[in-house]
Coordinates of C-alpha atoms and ligand atoms in Angstrom, one line a residue:
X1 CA 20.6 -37.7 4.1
X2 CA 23.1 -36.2 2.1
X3 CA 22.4 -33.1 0.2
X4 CA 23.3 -34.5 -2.9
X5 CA 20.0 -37.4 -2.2
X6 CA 17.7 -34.8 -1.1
X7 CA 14.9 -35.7 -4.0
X8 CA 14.9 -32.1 -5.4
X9 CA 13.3 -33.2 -8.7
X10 CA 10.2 -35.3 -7.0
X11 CA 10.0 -32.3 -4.7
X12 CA 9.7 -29.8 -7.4
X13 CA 7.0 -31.9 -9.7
X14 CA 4.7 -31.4 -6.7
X15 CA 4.8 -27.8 -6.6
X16 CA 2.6 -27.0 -9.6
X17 CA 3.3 -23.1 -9.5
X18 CA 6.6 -23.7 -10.4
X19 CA 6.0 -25.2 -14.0
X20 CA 5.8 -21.2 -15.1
X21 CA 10.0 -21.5 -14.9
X22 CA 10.5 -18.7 -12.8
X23 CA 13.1 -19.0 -10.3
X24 CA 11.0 -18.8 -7.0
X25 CA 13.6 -17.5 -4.6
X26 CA 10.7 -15.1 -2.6
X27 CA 10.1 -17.9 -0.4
X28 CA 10.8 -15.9 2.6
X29 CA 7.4 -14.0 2.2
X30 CA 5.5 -17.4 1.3
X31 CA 6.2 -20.5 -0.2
X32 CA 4.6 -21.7 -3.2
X33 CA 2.0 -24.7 -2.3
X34 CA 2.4 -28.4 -3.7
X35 CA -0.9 -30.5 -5.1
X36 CA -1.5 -32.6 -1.6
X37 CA -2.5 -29.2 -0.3
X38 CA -4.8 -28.0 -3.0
X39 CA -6.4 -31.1 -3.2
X40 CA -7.2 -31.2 0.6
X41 CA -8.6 -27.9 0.4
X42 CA -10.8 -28.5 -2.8
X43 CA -12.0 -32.2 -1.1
X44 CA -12.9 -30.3 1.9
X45 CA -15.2 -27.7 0.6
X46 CA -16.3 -30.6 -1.9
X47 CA -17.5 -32.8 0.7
X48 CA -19.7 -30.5 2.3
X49 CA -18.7 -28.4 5.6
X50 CA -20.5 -26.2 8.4
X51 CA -19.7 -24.5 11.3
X52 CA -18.4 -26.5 14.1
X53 CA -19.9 -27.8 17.6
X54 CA -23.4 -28.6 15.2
X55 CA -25.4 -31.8 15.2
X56 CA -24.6 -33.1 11.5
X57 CA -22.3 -34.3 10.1
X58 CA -20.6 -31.4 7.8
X59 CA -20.1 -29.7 11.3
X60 CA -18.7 -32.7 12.6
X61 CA -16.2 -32.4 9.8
X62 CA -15.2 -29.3 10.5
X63 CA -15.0 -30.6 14.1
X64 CA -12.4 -33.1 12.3
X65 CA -10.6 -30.7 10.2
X66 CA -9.8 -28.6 13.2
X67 CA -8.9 -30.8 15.8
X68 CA -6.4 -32.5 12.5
X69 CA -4.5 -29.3 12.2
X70 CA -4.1 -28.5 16.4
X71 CA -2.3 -32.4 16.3
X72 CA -0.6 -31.6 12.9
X73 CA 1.0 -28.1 13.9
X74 CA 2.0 -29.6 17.0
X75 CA 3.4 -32.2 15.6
X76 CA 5.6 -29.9 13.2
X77 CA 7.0 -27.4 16.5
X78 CA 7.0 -30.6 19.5
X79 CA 4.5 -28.5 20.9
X80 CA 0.9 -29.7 22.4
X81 CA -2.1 -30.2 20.2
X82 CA -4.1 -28.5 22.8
X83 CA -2.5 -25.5 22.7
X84 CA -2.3 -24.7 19.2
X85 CA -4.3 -21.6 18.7
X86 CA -5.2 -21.0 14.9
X87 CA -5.9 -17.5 13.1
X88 CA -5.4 -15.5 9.9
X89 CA -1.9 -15.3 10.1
X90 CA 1.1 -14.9 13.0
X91 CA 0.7 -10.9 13.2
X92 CA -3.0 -10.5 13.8
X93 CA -2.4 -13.7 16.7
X94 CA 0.6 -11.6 18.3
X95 CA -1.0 -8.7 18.7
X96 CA -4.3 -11.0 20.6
X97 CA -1.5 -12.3 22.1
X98 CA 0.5 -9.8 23.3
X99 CA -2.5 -7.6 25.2
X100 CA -3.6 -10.6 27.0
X101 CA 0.1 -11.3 28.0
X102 CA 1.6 -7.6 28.7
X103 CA 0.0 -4.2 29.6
X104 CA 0.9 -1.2 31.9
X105 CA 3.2 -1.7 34.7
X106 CA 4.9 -4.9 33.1
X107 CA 7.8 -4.2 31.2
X108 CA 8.5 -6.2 27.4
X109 CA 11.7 -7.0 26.0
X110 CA 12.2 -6.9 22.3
X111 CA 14.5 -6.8 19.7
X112 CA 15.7 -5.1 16.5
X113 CA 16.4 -8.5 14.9
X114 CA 12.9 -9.3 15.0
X115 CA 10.5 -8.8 12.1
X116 CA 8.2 -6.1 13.1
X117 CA 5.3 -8.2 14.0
X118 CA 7.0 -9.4 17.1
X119 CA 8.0 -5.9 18.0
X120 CA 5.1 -3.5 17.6
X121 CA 2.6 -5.5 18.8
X122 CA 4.5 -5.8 22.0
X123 CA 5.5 -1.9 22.3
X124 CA 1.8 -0.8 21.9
X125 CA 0.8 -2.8 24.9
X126 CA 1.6 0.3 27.1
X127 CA 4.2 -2.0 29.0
X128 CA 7.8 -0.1 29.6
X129 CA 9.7 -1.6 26.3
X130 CA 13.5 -2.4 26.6
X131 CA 15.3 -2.6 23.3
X132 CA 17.8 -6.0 22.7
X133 CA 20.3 -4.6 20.1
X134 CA 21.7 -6.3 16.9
X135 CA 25.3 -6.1 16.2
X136 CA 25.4 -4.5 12.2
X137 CA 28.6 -5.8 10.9
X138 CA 27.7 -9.6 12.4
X139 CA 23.6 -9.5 12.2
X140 CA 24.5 -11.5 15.4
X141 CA 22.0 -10.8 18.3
X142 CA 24.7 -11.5 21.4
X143 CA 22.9 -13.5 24.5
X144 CA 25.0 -11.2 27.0
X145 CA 22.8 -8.4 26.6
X146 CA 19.8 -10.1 28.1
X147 CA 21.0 -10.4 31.3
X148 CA 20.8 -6.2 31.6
X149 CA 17.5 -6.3 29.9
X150 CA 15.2 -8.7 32.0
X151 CA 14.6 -8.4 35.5
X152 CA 11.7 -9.6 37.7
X153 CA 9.0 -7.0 36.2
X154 CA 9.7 -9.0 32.8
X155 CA 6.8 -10.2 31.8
X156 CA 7.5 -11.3 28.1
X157 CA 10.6 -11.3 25.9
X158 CA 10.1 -11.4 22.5
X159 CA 12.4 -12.7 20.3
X160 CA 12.8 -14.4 16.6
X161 CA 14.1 -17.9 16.2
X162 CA 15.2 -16.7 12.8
X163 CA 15.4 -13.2 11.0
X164 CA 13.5 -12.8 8.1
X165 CA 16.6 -10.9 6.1
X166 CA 19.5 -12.1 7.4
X167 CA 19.0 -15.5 8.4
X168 CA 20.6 -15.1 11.7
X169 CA 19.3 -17.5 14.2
X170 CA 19.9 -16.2 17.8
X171 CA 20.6 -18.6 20.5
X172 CA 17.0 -18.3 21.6
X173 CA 17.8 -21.0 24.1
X174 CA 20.2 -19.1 26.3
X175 CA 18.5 -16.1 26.2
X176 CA 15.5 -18.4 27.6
X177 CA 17.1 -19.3 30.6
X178 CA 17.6 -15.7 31.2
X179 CA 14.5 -15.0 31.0
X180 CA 12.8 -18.0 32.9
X181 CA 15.6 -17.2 35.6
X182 CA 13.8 -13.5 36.2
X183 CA 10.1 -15.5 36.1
X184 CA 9.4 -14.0 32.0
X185 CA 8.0 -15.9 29.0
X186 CA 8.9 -16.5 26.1
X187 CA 7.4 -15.4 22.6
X188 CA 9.2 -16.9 19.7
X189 CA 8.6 -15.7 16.6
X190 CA 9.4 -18.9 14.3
X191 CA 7.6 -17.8 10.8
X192 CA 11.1 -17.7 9.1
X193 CA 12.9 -20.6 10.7
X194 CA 10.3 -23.3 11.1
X195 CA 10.8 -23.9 7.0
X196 CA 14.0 -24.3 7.6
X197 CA 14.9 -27.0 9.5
X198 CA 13.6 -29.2 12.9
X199 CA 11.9 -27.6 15.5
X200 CA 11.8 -28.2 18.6
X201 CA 9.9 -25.1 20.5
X202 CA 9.9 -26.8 24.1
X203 CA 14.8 -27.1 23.7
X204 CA 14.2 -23.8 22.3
X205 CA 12.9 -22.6 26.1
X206 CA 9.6 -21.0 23.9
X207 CA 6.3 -20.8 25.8
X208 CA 4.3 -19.6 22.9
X209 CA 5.7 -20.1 19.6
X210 CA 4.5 -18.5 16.3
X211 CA 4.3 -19.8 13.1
X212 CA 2.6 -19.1 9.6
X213 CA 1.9 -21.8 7.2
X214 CA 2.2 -20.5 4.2
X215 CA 5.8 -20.0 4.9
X216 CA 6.1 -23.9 4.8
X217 CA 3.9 -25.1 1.7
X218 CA 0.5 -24.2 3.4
X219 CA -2.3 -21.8 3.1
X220 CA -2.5 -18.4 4.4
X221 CA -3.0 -19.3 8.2
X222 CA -0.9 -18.5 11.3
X223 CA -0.8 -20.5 14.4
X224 CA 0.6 -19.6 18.1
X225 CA 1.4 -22.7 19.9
X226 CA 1.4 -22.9 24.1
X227 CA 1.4 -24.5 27.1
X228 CA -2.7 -25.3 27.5
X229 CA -2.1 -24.3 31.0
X230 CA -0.5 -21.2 30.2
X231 CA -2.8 -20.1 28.1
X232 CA -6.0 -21.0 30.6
X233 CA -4.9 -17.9 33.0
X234 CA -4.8 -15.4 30.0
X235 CA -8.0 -13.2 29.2
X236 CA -8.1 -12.1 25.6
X237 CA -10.8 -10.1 24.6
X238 CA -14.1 -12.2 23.5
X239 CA -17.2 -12.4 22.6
X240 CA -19.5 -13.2 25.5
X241 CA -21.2 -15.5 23.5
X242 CA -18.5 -17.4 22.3
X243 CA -16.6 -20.6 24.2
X244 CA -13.9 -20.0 27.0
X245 CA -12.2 -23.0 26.1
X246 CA -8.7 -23.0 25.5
X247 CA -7.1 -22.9 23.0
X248 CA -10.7 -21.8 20.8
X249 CA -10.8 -18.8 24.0
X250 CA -8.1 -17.2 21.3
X251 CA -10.2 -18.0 17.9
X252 CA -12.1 -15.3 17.1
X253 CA -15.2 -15.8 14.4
X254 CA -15.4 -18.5 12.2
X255 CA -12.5 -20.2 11.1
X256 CA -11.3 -21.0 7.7
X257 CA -12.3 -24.6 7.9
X258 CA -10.8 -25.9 4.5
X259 CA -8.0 -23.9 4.5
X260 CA -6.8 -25.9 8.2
X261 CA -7.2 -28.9 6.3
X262 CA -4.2 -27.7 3.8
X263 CA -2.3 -26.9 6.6
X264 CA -2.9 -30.2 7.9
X265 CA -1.9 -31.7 4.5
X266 CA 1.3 -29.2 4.2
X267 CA 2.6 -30.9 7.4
X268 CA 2.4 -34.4 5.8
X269 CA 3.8 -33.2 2.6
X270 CA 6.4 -32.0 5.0
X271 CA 6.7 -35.3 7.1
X272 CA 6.7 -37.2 3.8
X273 CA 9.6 -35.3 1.8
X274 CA 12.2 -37.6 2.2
X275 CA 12.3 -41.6 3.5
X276 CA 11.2 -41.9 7.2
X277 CA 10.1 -44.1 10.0
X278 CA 7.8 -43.7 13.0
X279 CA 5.2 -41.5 14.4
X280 CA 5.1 -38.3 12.1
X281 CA 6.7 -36.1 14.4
X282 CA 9.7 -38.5 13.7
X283 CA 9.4 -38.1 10.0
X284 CA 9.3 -34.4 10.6
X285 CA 12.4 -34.5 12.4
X286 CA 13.9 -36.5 9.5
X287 CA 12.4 -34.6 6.9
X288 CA 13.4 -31.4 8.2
X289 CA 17.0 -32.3 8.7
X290 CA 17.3 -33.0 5.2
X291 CA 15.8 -30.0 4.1
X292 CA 18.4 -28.0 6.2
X293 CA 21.2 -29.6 4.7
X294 CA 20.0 -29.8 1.4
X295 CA 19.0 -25.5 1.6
X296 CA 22.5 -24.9 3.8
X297 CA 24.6 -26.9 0.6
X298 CA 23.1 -24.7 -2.1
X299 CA 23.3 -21.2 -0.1
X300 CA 26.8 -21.6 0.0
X301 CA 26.9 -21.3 -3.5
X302 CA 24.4 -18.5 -3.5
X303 CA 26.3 -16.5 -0.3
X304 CA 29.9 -17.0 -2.0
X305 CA 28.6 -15.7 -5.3
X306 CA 27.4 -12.7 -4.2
X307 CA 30.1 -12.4 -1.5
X308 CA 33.1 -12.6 -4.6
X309 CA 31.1 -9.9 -6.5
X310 CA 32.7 -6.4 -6.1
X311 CA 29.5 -4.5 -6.9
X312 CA 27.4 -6.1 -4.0
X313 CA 27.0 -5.4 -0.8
X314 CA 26.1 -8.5 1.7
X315 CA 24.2 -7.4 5.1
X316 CA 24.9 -9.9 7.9
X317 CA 27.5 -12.9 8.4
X318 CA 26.2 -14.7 11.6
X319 CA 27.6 -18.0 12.4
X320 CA 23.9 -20.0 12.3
X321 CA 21.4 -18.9 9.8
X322 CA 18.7 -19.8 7.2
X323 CA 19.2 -19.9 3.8
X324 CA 18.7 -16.3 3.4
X325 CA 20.2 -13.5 1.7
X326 CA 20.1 -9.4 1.7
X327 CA 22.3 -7.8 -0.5
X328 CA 22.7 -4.4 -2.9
X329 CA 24.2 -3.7 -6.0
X330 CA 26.7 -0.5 -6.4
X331 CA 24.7 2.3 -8.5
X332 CA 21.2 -0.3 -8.6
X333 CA 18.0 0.7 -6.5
X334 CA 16.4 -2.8 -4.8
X335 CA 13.6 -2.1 -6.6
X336 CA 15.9 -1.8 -9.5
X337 CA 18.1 -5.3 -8.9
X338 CA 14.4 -6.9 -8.4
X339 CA 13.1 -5.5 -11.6
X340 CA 15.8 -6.5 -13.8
X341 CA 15.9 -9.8 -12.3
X342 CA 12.4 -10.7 -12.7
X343 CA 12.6 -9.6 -16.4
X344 CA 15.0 -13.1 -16.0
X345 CA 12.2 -14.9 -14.7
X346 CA 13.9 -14.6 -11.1
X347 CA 11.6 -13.9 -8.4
X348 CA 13.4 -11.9 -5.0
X349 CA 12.0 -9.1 -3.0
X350 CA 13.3 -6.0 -2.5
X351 CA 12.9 -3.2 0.6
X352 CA 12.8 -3.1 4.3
X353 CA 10.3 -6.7 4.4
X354 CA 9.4 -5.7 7.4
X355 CA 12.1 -5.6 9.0
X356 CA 11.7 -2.6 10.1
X357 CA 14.4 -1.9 12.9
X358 CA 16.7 -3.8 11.7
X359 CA 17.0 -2.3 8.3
X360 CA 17.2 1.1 10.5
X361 CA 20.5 -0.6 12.7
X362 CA 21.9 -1.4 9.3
X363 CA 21.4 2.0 8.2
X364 CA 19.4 1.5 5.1
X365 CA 16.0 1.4 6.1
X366 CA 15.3 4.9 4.3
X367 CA 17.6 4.4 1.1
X368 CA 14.8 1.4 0.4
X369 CA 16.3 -1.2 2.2
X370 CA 17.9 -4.0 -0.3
X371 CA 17.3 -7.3 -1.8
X372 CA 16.5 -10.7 -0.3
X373 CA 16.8 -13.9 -2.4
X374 CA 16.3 -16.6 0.1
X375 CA 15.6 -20.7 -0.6
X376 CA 13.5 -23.1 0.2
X377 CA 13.4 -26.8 -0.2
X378 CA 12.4 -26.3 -3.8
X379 CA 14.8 -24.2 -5.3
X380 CA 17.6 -25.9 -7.1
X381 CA 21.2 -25.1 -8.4
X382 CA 19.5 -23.6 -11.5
X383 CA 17.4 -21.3 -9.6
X384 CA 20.9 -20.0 -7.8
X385 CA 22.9 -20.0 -11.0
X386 CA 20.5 -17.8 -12.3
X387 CA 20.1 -15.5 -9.7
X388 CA 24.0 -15.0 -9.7
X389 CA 24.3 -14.7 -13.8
X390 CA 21.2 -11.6 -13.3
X391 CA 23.4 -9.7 -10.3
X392 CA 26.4 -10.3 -12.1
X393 CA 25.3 -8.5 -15.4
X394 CA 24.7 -5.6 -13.1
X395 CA 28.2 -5.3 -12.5
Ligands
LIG1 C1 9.9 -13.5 10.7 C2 8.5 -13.2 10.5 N1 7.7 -12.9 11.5 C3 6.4 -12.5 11.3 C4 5.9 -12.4 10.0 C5 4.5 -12.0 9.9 O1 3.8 -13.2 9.6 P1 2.3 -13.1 9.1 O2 2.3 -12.7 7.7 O3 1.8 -14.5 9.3 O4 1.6 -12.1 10.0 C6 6.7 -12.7 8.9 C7 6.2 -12.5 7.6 O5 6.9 -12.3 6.6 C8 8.1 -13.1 9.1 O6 8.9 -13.3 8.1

């Protein structure tokens, strides 16, 4: 689908939040959530739901719900439905992850493109950590480094599929084969790029995958998506009471039942976005292709603008990336740029977002890091043009 088809005004009219007129270009740190989703989740606590594995039928419900949202995640990575773990969100998963994974005597690659909730969790597992550097002028995270880094006491690298500031999008692929060649797995952190276009975790060489849904139109829930047989010869801590089965062996407490069924109903808003035929992980495929094109059109507008302004700063110019931009503004604070903008009605963040080593490699990490306006597949040409008249009065 062309960009110029992509049905940006149908889209929009399902994302109630977005009647208020702001310019929602925050997307990056969670997308705004359309009426299919609210309406699953106010059915499913309507209708009456209990704990699962119970004899009646709200816990068969939940039963439902659950097993809806392992097919429906998987369905939105190409991963399997039985190894879709689901928890609070993608940090609180890595770091369950990461000490049944890694410990003492294995060593962890990471790097300092990666949003901090694929790094930390991975240096406090007391495995030796070896650092994957990020070049500063390119945000580029070159492949050829990987090949000094991972050797056959690799147990995990860690790596993003997308950088939550920049955009950049590694080629997670390659370094894959690296690491598969020395025996090491893969952790892919895919909460920024899975909004932004197909995935496709098994060409991306990913064992375990991480996503979080409200980065694509769902509730606040992260998911970690494996190989079931992978994940049957890890050990996470437990309850002794509570199932060994994979993938619930990684669920710990009671889940948020309703809230899975909005994720479940985000990934058919998703799957439904533009014309499409077949299974739903074909629509997906369709669906997110158009997205990408229709995001990748208007950030060229949004890029160039900022690019052409002499006052700002752009970090980053990697050959593949999101929609996604960090910038500052001559004699402005972030905090400032993001203050004055949202006086406009524009929404952006400001700071390090978490990115904590990269901002540090760029060298702004302790001058309060800068701004990121970043689109999704609601934000339209107005959204941009206003973004670009706010920065340009800064001038
Ligand atoms: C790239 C990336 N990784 C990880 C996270 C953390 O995700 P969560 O909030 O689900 O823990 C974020 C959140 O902004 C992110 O952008």
């Amino acid at each position: 689908m062309l960009p110029s088809e992509f049905p940006i005004k149908q889209v929009r009219a399902t994302y109630p939040a977005l009647a208020d007129g702001h310019a929602y270009l925050d997307g990056a740190a969670g997308t705004q959530v359309p009426t299919p989703v609210i309406d699953a989740i106010a059915t499913a606590y309507r209708s009456g739901l209990g704990n699962v594995g119970g004899a009646f039928p709200a816990s068969h419900r939940s039963d439902a719900i659950v097993g809806a949202c392992r097919a429906a995640v998987a369905d939105l990575v190409g991963g399997d439905a039985r190894g879709v773990i689901l928890g609070p969100n993608m940090t609180t998963l890595t770091y369950r992850l990461s000490k049944a994974l890694a410990g003492p005597g294995d060593e962890v690659v990471v790097s300092r493109l990666d949003h901090d909730a694929n790094v930390r969790p991975w240096t406090q597992t007391g495995a030796t950590v070896r650092w994957a550097e990020v070049d500063p002028v390119t945000g580029e995270l070159p492949v050829e480094q990987y090949a000094d880094l991972v050797n056959e006491r690799t147990r995990v690298v860690a790596v993003s599929a997308a950088s939550n500031i920049l955009g950049t999008r590694p080629d997670v692929a390659a370094i894959a084969e690296i690491a598969h060649a020395a025996g090491a797995l893969m952790y892919v952190d895919g909460v920024h790029a899975t909004p932004h276009g197909p995935v496709d975790m098994r060409a991306l060489g990913a064992d375990l995958y991480a996503t979080s849904a409200y980065k694509w139109s769902g509730p606040h829930i992260g998911a970690v998506i494996a190989d079931p047989a992978l994940l049957e010869t890890l050990r996470p801590d437990k309850l002794a009471s509570s199932t060994d089965e994979v993938p619930e062996r990684f669920e710990t407490g009671t889940s948020p039942f309703a809230d899975f069924d909005g994720v479940t109903a985000a990934v058919d808003h998703l799957a439904a976005m533009v014309p499409g035929t077949g299974s739903r992980r074909e629509r997906l495929l369709t669906s997110m292709a158009a997205i990408e094109a229709y995001e990748q059109d208007l950030f060229a507008v949004l890029i160039e603008g900022l690019e052409t302004m002499p006052h700002v700063t752009t970090y980053g110019k990697p050959a593949r990336r999101t929609a996604t931009a960090y910038f500052n503004v001559a004699r402005h604070t972030p905090r400032q740029v993001a203050e004055h903008l949202a006086k406009l009605g524009v929404n952006v963040w400001h700071g390090h977002n978490y990115a904590w080593e990269l901002t540090a490699a760029l060298g702004i990490r302790d001058t309060g890091g800068a701004v990121r306006a970043g689109l999704v597949h609601y934000n339209d040409r107005s959204d941009v043009d206003r973004l670009l008249e706010g920065v340009a009065r800064l001038g």
